[in-house]
XYZ file of C-alpha atoms in Angstrom:
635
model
C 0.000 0.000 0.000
C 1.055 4.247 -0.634
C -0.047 7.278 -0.963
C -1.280 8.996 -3.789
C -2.991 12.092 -3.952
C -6.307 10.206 -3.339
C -5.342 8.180 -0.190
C -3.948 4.679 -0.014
C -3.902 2.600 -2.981
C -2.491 -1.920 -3.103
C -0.471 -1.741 -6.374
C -2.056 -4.720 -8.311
C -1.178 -6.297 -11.598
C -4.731 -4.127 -13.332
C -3.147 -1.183 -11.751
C 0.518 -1.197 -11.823
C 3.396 0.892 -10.666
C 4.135 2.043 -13.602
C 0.414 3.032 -13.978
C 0.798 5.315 -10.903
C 4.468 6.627 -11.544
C 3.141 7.808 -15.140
C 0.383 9.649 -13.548
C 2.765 11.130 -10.664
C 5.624 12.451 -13.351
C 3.480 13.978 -15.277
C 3.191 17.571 -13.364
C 7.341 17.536 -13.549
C 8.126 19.327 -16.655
C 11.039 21.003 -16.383
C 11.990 22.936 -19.724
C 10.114 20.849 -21.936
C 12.287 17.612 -20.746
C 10.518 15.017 -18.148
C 12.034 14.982 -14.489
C 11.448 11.735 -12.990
C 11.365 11.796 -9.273
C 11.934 8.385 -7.580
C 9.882 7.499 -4.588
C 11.635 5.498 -2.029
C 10.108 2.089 -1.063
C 8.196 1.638 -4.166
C 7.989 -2.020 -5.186
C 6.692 -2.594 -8.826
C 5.600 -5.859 -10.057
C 7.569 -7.443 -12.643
C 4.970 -8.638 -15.220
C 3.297 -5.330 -14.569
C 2.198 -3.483 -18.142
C 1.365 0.149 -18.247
C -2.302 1.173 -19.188
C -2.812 2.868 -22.354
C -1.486 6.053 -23.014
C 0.789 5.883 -20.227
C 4.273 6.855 -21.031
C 6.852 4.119 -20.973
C 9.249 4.582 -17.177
C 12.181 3.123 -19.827
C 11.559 5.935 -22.162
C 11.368 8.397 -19.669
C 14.882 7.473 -17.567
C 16.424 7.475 -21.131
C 15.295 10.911 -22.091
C 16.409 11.969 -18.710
C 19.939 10.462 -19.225
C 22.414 12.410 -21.593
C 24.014 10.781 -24.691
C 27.339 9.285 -24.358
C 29.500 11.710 -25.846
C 31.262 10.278 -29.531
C 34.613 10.301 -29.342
C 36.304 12.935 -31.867
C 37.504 11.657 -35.061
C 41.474 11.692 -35.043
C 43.239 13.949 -36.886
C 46.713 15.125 -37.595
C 50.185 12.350 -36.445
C 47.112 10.274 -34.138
C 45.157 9.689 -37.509
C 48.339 9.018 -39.882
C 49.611 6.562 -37.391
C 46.163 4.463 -36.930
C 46.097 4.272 -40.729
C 49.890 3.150 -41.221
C 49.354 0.797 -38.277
C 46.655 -1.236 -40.883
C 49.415 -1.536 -43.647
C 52.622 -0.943 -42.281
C 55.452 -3.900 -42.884
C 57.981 -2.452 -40.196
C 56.877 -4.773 -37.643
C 57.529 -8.565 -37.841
C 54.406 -10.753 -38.017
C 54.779 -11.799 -34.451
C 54.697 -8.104 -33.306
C 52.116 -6.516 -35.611
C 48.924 -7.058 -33.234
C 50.831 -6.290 -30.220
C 51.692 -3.029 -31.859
C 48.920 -1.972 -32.879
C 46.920 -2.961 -29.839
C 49.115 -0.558 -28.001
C 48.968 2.336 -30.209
C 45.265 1.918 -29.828
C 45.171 1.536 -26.308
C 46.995 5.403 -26.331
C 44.663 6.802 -28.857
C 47.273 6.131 -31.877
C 49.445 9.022 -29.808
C 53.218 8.716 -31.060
C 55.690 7.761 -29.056
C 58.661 9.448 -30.542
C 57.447 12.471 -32.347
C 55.087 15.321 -31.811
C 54.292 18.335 -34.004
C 58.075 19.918 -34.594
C 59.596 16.067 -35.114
C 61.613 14.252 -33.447
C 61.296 14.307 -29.443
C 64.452 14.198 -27.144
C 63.468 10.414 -25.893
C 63.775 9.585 -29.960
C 67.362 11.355 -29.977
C 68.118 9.283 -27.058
C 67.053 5.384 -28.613
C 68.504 6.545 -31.744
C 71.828 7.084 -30.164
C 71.374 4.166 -28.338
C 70.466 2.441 -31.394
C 73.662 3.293 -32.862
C 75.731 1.505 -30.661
C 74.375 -1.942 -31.441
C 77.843 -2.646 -32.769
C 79.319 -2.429 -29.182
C 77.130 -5.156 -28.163
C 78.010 -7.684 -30.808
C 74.865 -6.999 -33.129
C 75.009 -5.457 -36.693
C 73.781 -1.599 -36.249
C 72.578 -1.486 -39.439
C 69.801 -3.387 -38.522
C 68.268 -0.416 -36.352
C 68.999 2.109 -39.006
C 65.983 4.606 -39.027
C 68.017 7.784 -40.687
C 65.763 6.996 -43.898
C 62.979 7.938 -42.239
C 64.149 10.578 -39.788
C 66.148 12.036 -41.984
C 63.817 14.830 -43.262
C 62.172 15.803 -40.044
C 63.024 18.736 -37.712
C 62.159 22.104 -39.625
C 58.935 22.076 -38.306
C 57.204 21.695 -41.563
C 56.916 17.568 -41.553
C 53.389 16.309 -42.572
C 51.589 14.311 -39.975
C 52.063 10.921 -42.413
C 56.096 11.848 -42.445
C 55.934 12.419 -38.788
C 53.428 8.900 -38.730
C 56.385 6.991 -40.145
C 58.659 8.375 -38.143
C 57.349 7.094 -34.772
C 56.969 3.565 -36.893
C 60.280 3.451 -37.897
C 61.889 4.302 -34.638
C 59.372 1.720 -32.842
C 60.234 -1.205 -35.307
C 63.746 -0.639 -34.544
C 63.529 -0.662 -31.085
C 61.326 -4.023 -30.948
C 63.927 -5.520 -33.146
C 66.883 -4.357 -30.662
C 64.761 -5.715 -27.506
C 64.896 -9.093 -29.765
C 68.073 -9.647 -30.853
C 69.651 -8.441 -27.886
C 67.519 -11.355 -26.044
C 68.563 -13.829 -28.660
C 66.157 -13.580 -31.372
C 68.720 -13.608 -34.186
C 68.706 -17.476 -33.636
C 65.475 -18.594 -32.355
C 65.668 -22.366 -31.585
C 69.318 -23.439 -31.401
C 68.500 -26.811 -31.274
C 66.472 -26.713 -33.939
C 68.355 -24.594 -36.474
C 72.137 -25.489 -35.495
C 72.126 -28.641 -33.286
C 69.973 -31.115 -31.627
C 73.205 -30.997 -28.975
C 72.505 -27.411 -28.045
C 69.768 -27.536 -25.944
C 69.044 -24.138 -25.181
C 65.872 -21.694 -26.370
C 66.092 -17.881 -26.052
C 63.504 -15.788 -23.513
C 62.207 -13.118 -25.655
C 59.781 -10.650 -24.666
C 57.253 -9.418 -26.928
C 56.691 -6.691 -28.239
C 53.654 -5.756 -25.866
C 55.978 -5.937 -22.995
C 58.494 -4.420 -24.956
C 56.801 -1.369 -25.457
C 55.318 -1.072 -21.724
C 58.543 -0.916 -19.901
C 60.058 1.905 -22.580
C 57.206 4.002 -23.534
C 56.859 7.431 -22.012
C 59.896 6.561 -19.681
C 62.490 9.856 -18.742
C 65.463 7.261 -19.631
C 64.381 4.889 -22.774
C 68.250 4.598 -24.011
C 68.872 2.757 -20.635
C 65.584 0.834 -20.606
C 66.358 0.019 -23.918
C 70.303 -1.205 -22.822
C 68.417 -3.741 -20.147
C 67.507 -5.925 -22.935
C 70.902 -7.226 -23.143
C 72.692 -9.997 -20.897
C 73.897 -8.778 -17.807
C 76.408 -11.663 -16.590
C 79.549 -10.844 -15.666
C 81.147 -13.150 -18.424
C 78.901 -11.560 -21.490
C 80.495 -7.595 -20.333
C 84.404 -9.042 -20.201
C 83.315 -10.295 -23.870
C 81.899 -6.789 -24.548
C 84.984 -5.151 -23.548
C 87.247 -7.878 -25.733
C 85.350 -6.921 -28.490
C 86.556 -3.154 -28.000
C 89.773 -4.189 -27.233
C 90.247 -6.237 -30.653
C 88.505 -3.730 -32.537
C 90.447 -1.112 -31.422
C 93.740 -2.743 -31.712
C 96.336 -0.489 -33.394
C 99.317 -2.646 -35.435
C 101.838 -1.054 -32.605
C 100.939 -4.032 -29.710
C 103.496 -4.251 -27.207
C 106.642 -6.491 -27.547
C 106.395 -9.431 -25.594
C 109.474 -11.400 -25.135
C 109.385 -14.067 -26.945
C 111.680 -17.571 -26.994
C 111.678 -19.719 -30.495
C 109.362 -21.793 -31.759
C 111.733 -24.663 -31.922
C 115.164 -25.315 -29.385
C 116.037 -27.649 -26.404
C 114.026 -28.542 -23.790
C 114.080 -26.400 -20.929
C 113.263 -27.361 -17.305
C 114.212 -26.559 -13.700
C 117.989 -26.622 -13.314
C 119.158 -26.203 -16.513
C 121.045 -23.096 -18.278
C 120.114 -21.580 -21.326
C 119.399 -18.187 -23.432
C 115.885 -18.848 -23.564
C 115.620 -19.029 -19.778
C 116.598 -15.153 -19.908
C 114.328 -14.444 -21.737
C 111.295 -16.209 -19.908
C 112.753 -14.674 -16.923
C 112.041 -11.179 -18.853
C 108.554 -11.782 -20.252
C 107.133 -13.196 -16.517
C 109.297 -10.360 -14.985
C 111.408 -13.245 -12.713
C 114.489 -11.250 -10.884
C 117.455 -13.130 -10.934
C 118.603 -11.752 -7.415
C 122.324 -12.042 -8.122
C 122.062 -16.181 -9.451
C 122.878 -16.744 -13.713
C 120.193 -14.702 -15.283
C 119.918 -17.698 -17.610
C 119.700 -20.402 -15.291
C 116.104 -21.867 -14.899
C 115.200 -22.021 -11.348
C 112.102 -22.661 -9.146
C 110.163 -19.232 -9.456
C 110.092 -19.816 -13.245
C 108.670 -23.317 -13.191
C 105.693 -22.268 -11.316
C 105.031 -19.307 -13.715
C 105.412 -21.782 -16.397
C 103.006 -24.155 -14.906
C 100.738 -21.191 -14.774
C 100.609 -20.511 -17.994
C 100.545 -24.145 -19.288
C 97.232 -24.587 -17.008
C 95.717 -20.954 -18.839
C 96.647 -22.236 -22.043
C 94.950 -26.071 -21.889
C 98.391 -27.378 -21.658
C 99.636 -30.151 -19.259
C 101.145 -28.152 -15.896
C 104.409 -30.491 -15.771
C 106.734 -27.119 -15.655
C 108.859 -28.442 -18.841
C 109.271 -26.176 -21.647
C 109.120 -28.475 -24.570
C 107.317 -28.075 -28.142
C 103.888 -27.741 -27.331
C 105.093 -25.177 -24.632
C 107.425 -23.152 -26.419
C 105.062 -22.537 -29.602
C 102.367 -21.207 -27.238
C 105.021 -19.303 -25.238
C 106.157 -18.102 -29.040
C 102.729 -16.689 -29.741
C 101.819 -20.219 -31.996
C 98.523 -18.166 -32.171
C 97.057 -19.074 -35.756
C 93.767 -16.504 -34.937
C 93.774 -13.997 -36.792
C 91.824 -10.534 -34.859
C 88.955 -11.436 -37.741
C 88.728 -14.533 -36.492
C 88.935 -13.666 -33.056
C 86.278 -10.742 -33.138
C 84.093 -13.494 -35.099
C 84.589 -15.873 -32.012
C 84.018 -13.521 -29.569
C 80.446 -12.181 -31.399
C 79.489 -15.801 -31.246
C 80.316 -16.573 -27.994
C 78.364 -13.353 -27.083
C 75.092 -14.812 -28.831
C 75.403 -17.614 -26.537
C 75.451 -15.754 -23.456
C 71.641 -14.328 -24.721
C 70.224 -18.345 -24.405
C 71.352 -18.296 -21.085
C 69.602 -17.829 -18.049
C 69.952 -14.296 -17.453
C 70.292 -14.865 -14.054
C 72.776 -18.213 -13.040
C 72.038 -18.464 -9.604
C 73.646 -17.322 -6.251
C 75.287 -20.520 -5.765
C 75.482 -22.603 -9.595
C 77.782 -24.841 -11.534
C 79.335 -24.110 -14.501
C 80.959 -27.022 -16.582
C 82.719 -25.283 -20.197
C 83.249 -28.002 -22.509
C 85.708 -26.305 -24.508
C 87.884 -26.222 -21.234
C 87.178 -29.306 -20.031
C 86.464 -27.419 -16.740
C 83.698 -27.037 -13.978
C 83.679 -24.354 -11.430
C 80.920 -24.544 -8.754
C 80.141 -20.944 -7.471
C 78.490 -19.176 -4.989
C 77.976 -15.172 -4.347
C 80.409 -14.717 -6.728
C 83.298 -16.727 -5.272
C 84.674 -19.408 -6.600
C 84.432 -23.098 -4.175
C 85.392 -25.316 -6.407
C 87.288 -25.821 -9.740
C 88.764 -28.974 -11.637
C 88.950 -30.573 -14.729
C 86.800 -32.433 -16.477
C 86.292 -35.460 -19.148
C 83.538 -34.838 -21.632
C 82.321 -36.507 -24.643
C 83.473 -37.343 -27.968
C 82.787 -35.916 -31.025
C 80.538 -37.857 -32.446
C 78.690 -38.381 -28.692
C 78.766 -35.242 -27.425
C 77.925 -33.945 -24.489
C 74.993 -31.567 -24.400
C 74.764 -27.908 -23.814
C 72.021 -27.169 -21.025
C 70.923 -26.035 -17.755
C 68.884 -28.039 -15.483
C 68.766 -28.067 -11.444
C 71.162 -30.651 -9.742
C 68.675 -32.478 -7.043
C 70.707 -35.407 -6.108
C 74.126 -36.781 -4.968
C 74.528 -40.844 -4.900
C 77.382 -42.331 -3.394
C 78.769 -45.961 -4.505
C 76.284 -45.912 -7.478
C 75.653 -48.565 -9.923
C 75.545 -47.426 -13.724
C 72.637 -47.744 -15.273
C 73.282 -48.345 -19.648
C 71.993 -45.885 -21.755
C 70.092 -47.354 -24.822
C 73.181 -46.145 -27.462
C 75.674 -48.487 -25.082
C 73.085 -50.885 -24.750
C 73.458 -51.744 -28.374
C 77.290 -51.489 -28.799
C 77.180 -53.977 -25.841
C 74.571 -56.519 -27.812
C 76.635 -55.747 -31.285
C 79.766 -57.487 -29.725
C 78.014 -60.533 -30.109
C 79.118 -61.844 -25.990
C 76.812 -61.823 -23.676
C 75.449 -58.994 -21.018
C 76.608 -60.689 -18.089
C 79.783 -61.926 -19.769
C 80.813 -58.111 -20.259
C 79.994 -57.500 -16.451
C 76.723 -56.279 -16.417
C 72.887 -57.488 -15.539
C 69.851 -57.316 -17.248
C 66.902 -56.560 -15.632
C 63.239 -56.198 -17.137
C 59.940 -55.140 -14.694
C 62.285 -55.827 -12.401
C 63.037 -59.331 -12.551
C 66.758 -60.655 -13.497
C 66.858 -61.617 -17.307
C 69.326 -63.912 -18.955
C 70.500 -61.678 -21.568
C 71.153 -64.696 -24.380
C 67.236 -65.868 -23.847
C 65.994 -62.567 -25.649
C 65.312 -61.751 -29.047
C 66.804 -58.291 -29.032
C 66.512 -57.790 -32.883
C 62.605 -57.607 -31.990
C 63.077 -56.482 -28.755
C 62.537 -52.387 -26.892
C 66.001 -51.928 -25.805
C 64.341 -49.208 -23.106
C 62.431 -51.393 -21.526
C 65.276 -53.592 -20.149
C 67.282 -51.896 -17.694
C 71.024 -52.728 -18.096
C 73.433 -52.000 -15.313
C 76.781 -52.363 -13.602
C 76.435 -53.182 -10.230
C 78.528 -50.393 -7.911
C 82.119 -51.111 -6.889
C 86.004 -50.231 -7.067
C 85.911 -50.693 -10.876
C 82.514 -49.084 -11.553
C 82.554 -46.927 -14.579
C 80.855 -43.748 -12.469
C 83.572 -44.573 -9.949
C 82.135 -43.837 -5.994
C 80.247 -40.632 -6.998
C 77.336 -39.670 -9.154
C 75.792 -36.176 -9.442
C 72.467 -35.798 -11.202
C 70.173 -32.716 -12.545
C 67.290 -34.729 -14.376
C 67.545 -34.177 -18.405
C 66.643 -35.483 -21.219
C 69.963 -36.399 -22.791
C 70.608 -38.733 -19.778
C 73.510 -37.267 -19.170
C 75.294 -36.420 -15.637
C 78.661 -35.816 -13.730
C 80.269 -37.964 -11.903
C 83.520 -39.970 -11.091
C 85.741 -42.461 -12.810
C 88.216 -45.302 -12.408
C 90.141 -43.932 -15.674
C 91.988 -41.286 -13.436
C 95.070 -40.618 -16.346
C 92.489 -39.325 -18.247
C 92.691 -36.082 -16.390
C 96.700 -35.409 -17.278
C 95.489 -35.135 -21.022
C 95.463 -32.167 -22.888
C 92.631 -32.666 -24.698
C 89.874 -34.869 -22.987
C 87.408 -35.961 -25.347
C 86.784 -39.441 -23.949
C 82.866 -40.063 -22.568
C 80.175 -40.855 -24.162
C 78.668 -37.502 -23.334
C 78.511 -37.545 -19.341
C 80.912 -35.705 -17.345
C 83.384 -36.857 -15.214
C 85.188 -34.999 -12.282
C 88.703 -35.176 -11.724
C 88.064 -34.859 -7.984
C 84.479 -35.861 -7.651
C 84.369 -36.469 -3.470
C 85.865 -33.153 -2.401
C 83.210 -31.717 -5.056
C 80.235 -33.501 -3.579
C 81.342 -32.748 -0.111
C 81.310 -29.381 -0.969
C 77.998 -29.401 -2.500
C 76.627 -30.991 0.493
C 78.420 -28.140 3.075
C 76.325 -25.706 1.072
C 73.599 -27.196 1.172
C 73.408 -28.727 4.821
C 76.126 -26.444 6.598
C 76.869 -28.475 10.094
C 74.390 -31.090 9.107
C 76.578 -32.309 5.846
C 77.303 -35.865 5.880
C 80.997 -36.639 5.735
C 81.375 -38.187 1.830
C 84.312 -40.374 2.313
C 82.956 -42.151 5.372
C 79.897 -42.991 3.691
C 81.751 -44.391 0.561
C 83.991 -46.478 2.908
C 80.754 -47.721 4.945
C 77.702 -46.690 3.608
C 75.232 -48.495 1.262
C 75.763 -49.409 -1.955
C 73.785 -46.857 -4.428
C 73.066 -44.169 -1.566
C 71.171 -41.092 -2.810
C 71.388 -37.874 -1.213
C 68.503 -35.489 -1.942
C 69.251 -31.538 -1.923
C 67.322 -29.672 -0.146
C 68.254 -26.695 -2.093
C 68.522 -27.731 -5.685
C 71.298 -26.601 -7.400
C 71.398 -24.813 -10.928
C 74.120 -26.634 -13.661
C 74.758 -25.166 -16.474
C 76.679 -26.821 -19.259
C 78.023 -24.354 -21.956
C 79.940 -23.849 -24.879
C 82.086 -21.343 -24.549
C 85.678 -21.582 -26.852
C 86.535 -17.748 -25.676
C 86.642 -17.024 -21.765
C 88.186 -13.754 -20.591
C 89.482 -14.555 -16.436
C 89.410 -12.808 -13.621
C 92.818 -11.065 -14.608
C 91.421 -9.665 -18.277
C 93.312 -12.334 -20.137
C 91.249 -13.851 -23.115
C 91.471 -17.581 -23.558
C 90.697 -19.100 -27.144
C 89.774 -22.589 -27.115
C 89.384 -25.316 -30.116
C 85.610 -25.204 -31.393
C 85.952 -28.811 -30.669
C 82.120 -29.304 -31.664
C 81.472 -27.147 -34.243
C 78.882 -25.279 -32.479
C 81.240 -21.736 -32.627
C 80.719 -22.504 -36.878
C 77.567 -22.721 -36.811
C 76.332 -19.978 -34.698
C 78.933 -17.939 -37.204
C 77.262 -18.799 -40.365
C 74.013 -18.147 -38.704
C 74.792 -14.681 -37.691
C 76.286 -14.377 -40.958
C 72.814 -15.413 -43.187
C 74.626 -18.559 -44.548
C 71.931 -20.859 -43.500
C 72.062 -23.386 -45.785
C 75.825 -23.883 -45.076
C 75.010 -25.056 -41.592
C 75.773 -28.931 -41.390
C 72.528 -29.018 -38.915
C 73.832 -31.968 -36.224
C 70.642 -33.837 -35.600
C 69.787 -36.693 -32.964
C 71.928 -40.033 -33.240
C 69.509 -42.750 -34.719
C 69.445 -45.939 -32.738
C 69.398 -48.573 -35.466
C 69.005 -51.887 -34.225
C 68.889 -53.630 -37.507
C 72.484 -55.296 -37.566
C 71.071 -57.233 -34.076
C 69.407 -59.553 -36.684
C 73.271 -60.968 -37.725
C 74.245 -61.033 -33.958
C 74.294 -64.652 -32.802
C 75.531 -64.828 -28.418
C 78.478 -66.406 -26.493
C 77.948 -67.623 -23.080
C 80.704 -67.373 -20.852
C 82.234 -70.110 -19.854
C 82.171 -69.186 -16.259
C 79.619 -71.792 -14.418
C 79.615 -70.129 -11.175
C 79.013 -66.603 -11.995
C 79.561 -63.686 -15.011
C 82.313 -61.964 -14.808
C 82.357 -58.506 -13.099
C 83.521 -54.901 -13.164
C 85.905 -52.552 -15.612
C 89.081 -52.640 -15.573
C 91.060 -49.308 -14.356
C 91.706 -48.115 -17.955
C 88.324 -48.288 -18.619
C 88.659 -49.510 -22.194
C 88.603 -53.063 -22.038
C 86.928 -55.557 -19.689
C 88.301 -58.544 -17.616
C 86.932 -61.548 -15.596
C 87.531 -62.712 -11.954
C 88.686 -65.801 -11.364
C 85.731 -67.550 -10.119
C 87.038 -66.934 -6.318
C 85.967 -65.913 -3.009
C 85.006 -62.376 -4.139
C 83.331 -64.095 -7.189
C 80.669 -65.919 -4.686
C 80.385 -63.306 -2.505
C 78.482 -60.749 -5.573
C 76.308 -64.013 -6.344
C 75.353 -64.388 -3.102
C 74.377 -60.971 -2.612
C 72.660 -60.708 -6.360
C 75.572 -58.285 -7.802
């Protein structure tokens, strides 16, 4: 029930609400436009319908609500740019909606021009542009002078000024790019199936948010490139070798070929090492070759991949002679390359991380920026090489038994003796298999598990360090321990082994634990066989490819490109694309198992165990104590 003018009325669906508030606006005409006053409380009934010739309540609120204003047309640079945004080719395809989604999102206002020309944040990306070169990217590719060129008198028309803004934008998105890695998308893909690695790049949308309108776009714009420590000593060795004037420095320098030279003996070339590692003589022959001299020699032959035995023989003396067949093309080329690889990186390593170089054959496990832990490593072959990644290292197993990968698997079957004759057991849903029972032209090689049962001649040796991958790959120890004294140590079948693998993991562990670490060595001496150790912090690895490397002292070291990878990434950055001999996955073909035809070992009592210490061959027990003891315990 209400009020009306007549007394109390019950709203009913014959006399409605909207019956009554048409009767009660009607007296409220303001200026020839209907004020509708709302009465508190009033309830209206939904299926209610106004009597004839009662004006509509709808009709009435939207005659009392004003039109939404229509947004002015654009004109002038706002309208040129919305046009040019529909046909413009200065964006790649990845980039064009993003673009012009922003623009739109502003109105189509520039963001590097306005009504005289060019703005002072355009002078600044320019310049910044412009020193592409400095970063190891071509600066021709962020040329915009064709279309800046004519503006700045004032009297540039707003589809000049339009293109402008364009130009300068498509330059910077292709800066942002590259300098993130986009030059060479998919690495694995495009060069190798060995470099596992895949560029972050931001788009364009992102891109444009952190550098539009910003007081400082040259430095926003600077950001987009790698930060690690590493990538800037490479920046700088690119200035150095470009700037290099044909007046270097003499460096004393011995001949390429003479006698050997070690502690203790005399000779004119001892002088003269004496001079170029600035050695005082303090009274004694000048030429005599004493103890301070064999430790800068061993220095250098460790910097230079050489063995650190102190001698001065020919390996030594045509490094020490400059033997340096680089030319600076070649170098600047290496060092550009090397830079491109720093953009797949993470851009951020880690606090604490490992890095293994396989160039080097070294790993260096670091944390805040000091260096724990360095050594030398084995890595793979040529033709199995060992990956280029990063993954997070999550466990640590002591006295661990070596599981096959499938590639081994089949060298193992293709030597026609059986599994357990080589020292190894077969296992499938995890029940023992006698490896001569099996049909292994017809059968999945990955669904029998093939392993080598932990002990002294175990191929990982007493330590085994794992970041999941997909290559299967890991670091760990090794019986082969000469392996290390080697120059050049391209010997695994892409794993990595660790020339001092216990002091590494006890490290590792210290980190992660503190007090709490476990002591390593005790639990190899009396702890279970295959013992895994979980992180609690996980790790980061990161195996690269590096062939230049510029130390803590400034020197640059040039290593062998022993995988081709430095070619490739060459030719890639130089266009040649189809020049690149594209290394793809290793087929396994198990076809030539169909002519295989097993030995079984004579041995009644049990197969034959274990490596022997060189690793390269394999040898049998002789049926003894030891023999019965791994039967009895299922090695």
């Amino acid at each position: 029930m209400i009020l009306s003018p007549r007394g109390p009325h019950v709203l009913s669906k014959s006399w409605s609400a909207r019956s009554l508030i048409g009767s009660l606006v009607r007296p409220f005409m303001i200026c020839g436009a209907l004020a509708v006053v709302p009465i508190p409380g009033l309830a209206v009934a939904e299926d209610a319908a106004p009597p004839p010739n009662v004006p509509n309540i709808e009709a009435a609120q939207a005659i009392s609500t004003p039109p939404a204003e229509t947004p002015a047309p654009l004109t002038g640079v706002p309208a040129a740019l919305c046009t040019k945004l529909s046909t413009t080719l200065a964006f790649d395809t990845s980039d064009r909606a993003d673009v012009a989604s922003f623009y739109q999102s502003r109105q189509c206002r520039p963001l590097w021009v306005d009504d005289k020309g060019l703005t002072n944040a355009a002078d600044l990306v320019i310049a910044e542009l412009g020193r592409a070169g400095e970063w190891g990217l071509d600066a021709s590719d962020f040329n915009v002078a064709a279309a800046t060129k004519m503006l700045g008198d004032g009297q540039s028309s707003p589809e000049e000024l339009a293109a402008a803004d364009i130009a300068i934008t498509g330059a910077i998105l292709r800066y942002a790019h590259q300098a993130e890695g986009a030059r060479i998308p998919e690495p694995e893909k495009q060069l190798s199936y060995y470099l596992d690695r895949k560029p972050v790049i931001t788009p364009a949308s992102g891109v444009l948010a952190q550098i539009a309108d910003k007081p400082d776009p040259d430095a926003v714009l600077r950001g987009f490139q790698p930060q690690q420590d590493q990538f800037l000593k490479l920046k700088a060795l690119l200035a150095s070798l470009r700037g290099e004037h044909e007046s270097k420095p003499v460096v004393p320098q011995i001949p390429k070929r003479g006698a050997m030279l070690a502690n203790g003996v005399r000779s004119p070339d001892v002088a003269i090492l004496k001079q170029r590692f600035a050695i005082a003589t303090s009274g004694e022959d000048a030429s005599l070759f004493n103890d301070a001299l064999e430790t800068a020699i061993k220095q250098f032959q460790e910097q230079n991949g050489l063995a650190a035995d102190g001698f001065v023989g020919p390996a030594t003396r045509a490094a020490l002679a400059g033997d340096d067949t680089k030319s600076t093309a070649d170098k600047i080329e290496a060092v550009i390359a090397n830079m491109e690889e720093w953009r797949w990186m993470p851009r951020s390593l880690g606090d604490t991380h490992i890095l293994v170089n396989v160039p080097s054959f070294s790993i260096a496990l670091t944390e805040n920026g000091k260096t724990l832990f360095s050594d030398r490593v084995v890595v793979g072959t040529a033709d199995k090489e060992t990956p280029i990644f990063s993954k997070d290292m999550t466990t640590i197993v002591l006295n661990p038994r070596w599981n096959i990968p499938d590639s081994i698997k089949l060298s193992m079957l293709l030597s026609g003796r059986s599994i357990e004759s080589q020292g190894y057991v077969v296992m499938r849903n995890g029940r023992r298999i006698d490896s001569t029972k099996v049909n292994w032209a017809k059968a999945n090689l990955s669904a029998y598990n093939f392993y080598q049962p932990a002990g002294d001649d175990n191929a990982l040796g007493v330590v085994k360090l794992l970041f999941p991958n997909k290559h299967s790959v890991y670091l760990h120890d090794t019986p082969s321990k000469y392996l290390f004294d080697k120059p050049v140590r391209l010997y695994s079948h892409g794993c990595m082994r660790v020339r001092n693998p216990q002091v590494f993991a006890q490290t590792i562990l210290e980190i992660d634990r503190g007090d709490a670490a476990p002591n390593v060595k005790q639990l190899i001496r009396r702890g279970p066989m295959d013992n895994e150790i979980k992180l609690e912090r996980p790790i980061p690895v990161h195996v690269g490819y590096f062939t230049v490397w510029v130390d803590d002292g400034g020197k640059a070291h040039y290593y062998d490109d022993w995988y081709g990878h430095q070619k490739r990434i060459e030719q890639a950055l130089a266009g040649k694309w189809d020049a690149i001999d594209v290394a793809t996955a290793p087929p396994l073909d198990t076809a030539a198992l169909k002519a295989v035809r097993f030995t079984r070992s004579s041995d009644s009592l049990t197969p034959p165990m274990g490596l022997t210490n060189s690793g390269s061959s394999y040898r049998k027990y002789d049926g003894g104590v030891g023999d019965i003891i791994r039967q009895v315990l299922g090695f």
